[in-house]
mmCIF file of C-alpha atoms in Angstrom:
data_model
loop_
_atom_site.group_PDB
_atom_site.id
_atom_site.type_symbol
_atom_site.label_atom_id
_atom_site.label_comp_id
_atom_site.label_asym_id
_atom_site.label_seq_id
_atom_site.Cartn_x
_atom_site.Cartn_y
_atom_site.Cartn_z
ATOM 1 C CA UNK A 1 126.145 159.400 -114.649
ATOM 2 C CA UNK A 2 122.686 158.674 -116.426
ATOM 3 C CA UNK A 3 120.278 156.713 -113.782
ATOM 4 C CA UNK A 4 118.133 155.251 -116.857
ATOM 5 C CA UNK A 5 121.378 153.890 -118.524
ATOM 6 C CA UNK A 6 122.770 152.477 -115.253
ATOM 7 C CA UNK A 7 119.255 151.251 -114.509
ATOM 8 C CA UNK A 8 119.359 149.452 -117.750
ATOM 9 C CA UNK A 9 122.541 147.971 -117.228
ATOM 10 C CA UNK A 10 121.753 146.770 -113.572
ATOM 11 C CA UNK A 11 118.376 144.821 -114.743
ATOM 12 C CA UNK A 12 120.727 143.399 -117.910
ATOM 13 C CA UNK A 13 123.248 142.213 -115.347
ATOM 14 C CA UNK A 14 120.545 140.734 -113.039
ATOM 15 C CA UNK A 15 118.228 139.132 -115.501
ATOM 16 C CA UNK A 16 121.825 137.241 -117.204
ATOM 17 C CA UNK A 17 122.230 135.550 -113.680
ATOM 18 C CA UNK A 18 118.454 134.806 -113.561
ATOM 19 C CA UNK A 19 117.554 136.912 -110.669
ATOM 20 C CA UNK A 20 114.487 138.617 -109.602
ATOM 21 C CA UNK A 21 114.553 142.308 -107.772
ATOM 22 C CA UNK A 22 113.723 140.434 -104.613
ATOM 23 C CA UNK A 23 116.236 138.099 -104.503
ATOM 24 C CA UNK A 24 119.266 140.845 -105.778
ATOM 25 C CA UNK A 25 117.601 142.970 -102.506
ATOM 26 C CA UNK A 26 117.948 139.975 -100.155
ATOM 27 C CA UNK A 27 121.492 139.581 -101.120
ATOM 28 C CA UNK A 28 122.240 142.561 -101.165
ATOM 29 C CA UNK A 29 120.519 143.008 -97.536
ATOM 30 C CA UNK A 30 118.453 146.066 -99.412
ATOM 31 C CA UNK A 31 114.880 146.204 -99.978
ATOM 32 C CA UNK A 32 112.837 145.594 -103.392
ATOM 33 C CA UNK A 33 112.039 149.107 -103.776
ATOM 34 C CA UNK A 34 115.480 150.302 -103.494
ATOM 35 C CA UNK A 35 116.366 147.450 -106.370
ATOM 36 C CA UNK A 36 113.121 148.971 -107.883
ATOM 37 C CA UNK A 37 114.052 152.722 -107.723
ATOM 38 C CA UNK A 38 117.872 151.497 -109.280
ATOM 39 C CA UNK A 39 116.233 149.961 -112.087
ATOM 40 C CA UNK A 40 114.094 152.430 -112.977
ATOM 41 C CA UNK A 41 116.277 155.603 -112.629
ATOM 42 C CA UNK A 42 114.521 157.185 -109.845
ATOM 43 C CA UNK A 43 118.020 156.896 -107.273
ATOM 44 C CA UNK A 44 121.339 155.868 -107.882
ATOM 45 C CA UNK A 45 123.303 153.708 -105.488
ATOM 46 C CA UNK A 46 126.445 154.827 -102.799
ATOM 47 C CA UNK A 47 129.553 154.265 -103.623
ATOM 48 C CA UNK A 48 129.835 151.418 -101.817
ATOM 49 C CA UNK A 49 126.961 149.617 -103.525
ATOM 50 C CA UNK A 50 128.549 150.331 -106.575
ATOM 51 C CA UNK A 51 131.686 148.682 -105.269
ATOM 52 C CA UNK A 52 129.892 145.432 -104.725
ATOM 53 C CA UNK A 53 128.165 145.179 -107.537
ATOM 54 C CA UNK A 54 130.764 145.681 -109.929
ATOM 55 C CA UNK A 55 132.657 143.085 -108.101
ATOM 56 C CA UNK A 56 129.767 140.546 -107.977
ATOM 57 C CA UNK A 57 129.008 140.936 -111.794
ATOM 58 C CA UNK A 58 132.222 140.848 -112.983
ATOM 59 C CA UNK A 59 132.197 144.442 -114.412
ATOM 60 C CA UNK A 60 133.711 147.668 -113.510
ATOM 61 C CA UNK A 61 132.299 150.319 -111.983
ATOM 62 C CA UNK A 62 133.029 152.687 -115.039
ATOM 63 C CA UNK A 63 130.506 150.298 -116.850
ATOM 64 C CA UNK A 64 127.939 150.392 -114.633
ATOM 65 C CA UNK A 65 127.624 154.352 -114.432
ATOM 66 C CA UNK A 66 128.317 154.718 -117.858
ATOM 67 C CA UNK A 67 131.702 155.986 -117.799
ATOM 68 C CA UNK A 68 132.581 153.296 -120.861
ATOM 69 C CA UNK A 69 130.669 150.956 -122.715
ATOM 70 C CA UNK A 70 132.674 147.269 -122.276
ATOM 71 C CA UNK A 71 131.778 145.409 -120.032
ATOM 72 C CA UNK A 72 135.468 144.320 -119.979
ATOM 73 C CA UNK A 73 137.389 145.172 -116.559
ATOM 74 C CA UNK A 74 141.027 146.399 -118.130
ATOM 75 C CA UNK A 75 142.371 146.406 -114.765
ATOM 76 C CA UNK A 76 141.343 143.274 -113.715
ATOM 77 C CA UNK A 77 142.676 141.830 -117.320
ATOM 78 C CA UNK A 78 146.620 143.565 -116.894
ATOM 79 C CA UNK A 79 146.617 141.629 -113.100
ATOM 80 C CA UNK A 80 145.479 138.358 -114.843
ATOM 81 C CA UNK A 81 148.565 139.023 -117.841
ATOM 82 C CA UNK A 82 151.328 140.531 -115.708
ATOM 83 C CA UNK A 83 150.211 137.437 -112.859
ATOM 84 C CA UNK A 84 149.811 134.132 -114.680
ATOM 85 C CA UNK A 85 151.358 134.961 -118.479
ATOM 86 C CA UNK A 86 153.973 137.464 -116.867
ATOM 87 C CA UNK A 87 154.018 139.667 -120.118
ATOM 88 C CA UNK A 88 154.774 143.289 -120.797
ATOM 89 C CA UNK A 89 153.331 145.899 -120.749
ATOM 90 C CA UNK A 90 153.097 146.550 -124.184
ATOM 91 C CA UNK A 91 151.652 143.061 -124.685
ATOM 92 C CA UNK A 92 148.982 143.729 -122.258
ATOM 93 C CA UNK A 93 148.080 146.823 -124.001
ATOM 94 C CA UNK A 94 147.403 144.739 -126.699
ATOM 95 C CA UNK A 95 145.584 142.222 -125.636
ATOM 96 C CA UNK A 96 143.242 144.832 -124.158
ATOM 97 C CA UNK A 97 143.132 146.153 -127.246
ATOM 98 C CA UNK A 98 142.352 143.375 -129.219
ATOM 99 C CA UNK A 99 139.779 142.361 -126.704
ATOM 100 C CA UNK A 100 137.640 145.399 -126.694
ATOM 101 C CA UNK A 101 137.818 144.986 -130.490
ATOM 102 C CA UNK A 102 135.895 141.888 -130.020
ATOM 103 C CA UNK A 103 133.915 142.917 -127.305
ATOM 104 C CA UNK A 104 133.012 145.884 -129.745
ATOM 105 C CA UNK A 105 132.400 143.082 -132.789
ATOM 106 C CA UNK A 106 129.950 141.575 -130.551
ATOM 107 C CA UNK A 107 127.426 144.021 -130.239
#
């Protein structure tokens, strides 16, 4: 894992939901310079920090070290298919497909 690249991605993640270091820290129950030292690649968060913010940004935790570059949650997408649009598997794969495409399109 890169710090600098998941530092980038954790101020890009903030700044969309218009937050400041202090106010991440307080809901996080952390303080600023641990938000700080994230942010600028000087320590990398537990496990279990990782866990929570992937969940509250809507990103997986293989985006946020740097394992893949989509924000997109594949996982998260299959549940959504297979549980509301009950398709198959190879539709799913698809649709994945199709959406990282875009996702890719984007940048």
């Amino acid at each position: 894992m890169s710090r600098a690249l998941f530092g980038e991605r954790l101020i890009t993640l903030r700044e969309r939901r218009n937050l400041t270091r202090t106010k991440l820290a307080d809901e996080l129950k952390m303080n600023y310079s641990t938000i700080a030292n994230y942010e600028n690649g000087e320590r990398e968060p537990d496990f279990e920090v990782f866990k929570i913010l992937a969940s509250d940004y809507k990103v997986s935790t293989d985006y946020l070290i740097g394992y893949v570059d989509t924000e997109l949650d594949h996982v998260k997408v299959q549940n959504l298919l297979t549980e509301c649009f009950k398709v198959t598997e190879k539709t799913q794969d698809y649709v994945i497909y199709l959406l990282r495409s875009i996702n890719e399109g984007d940048k």
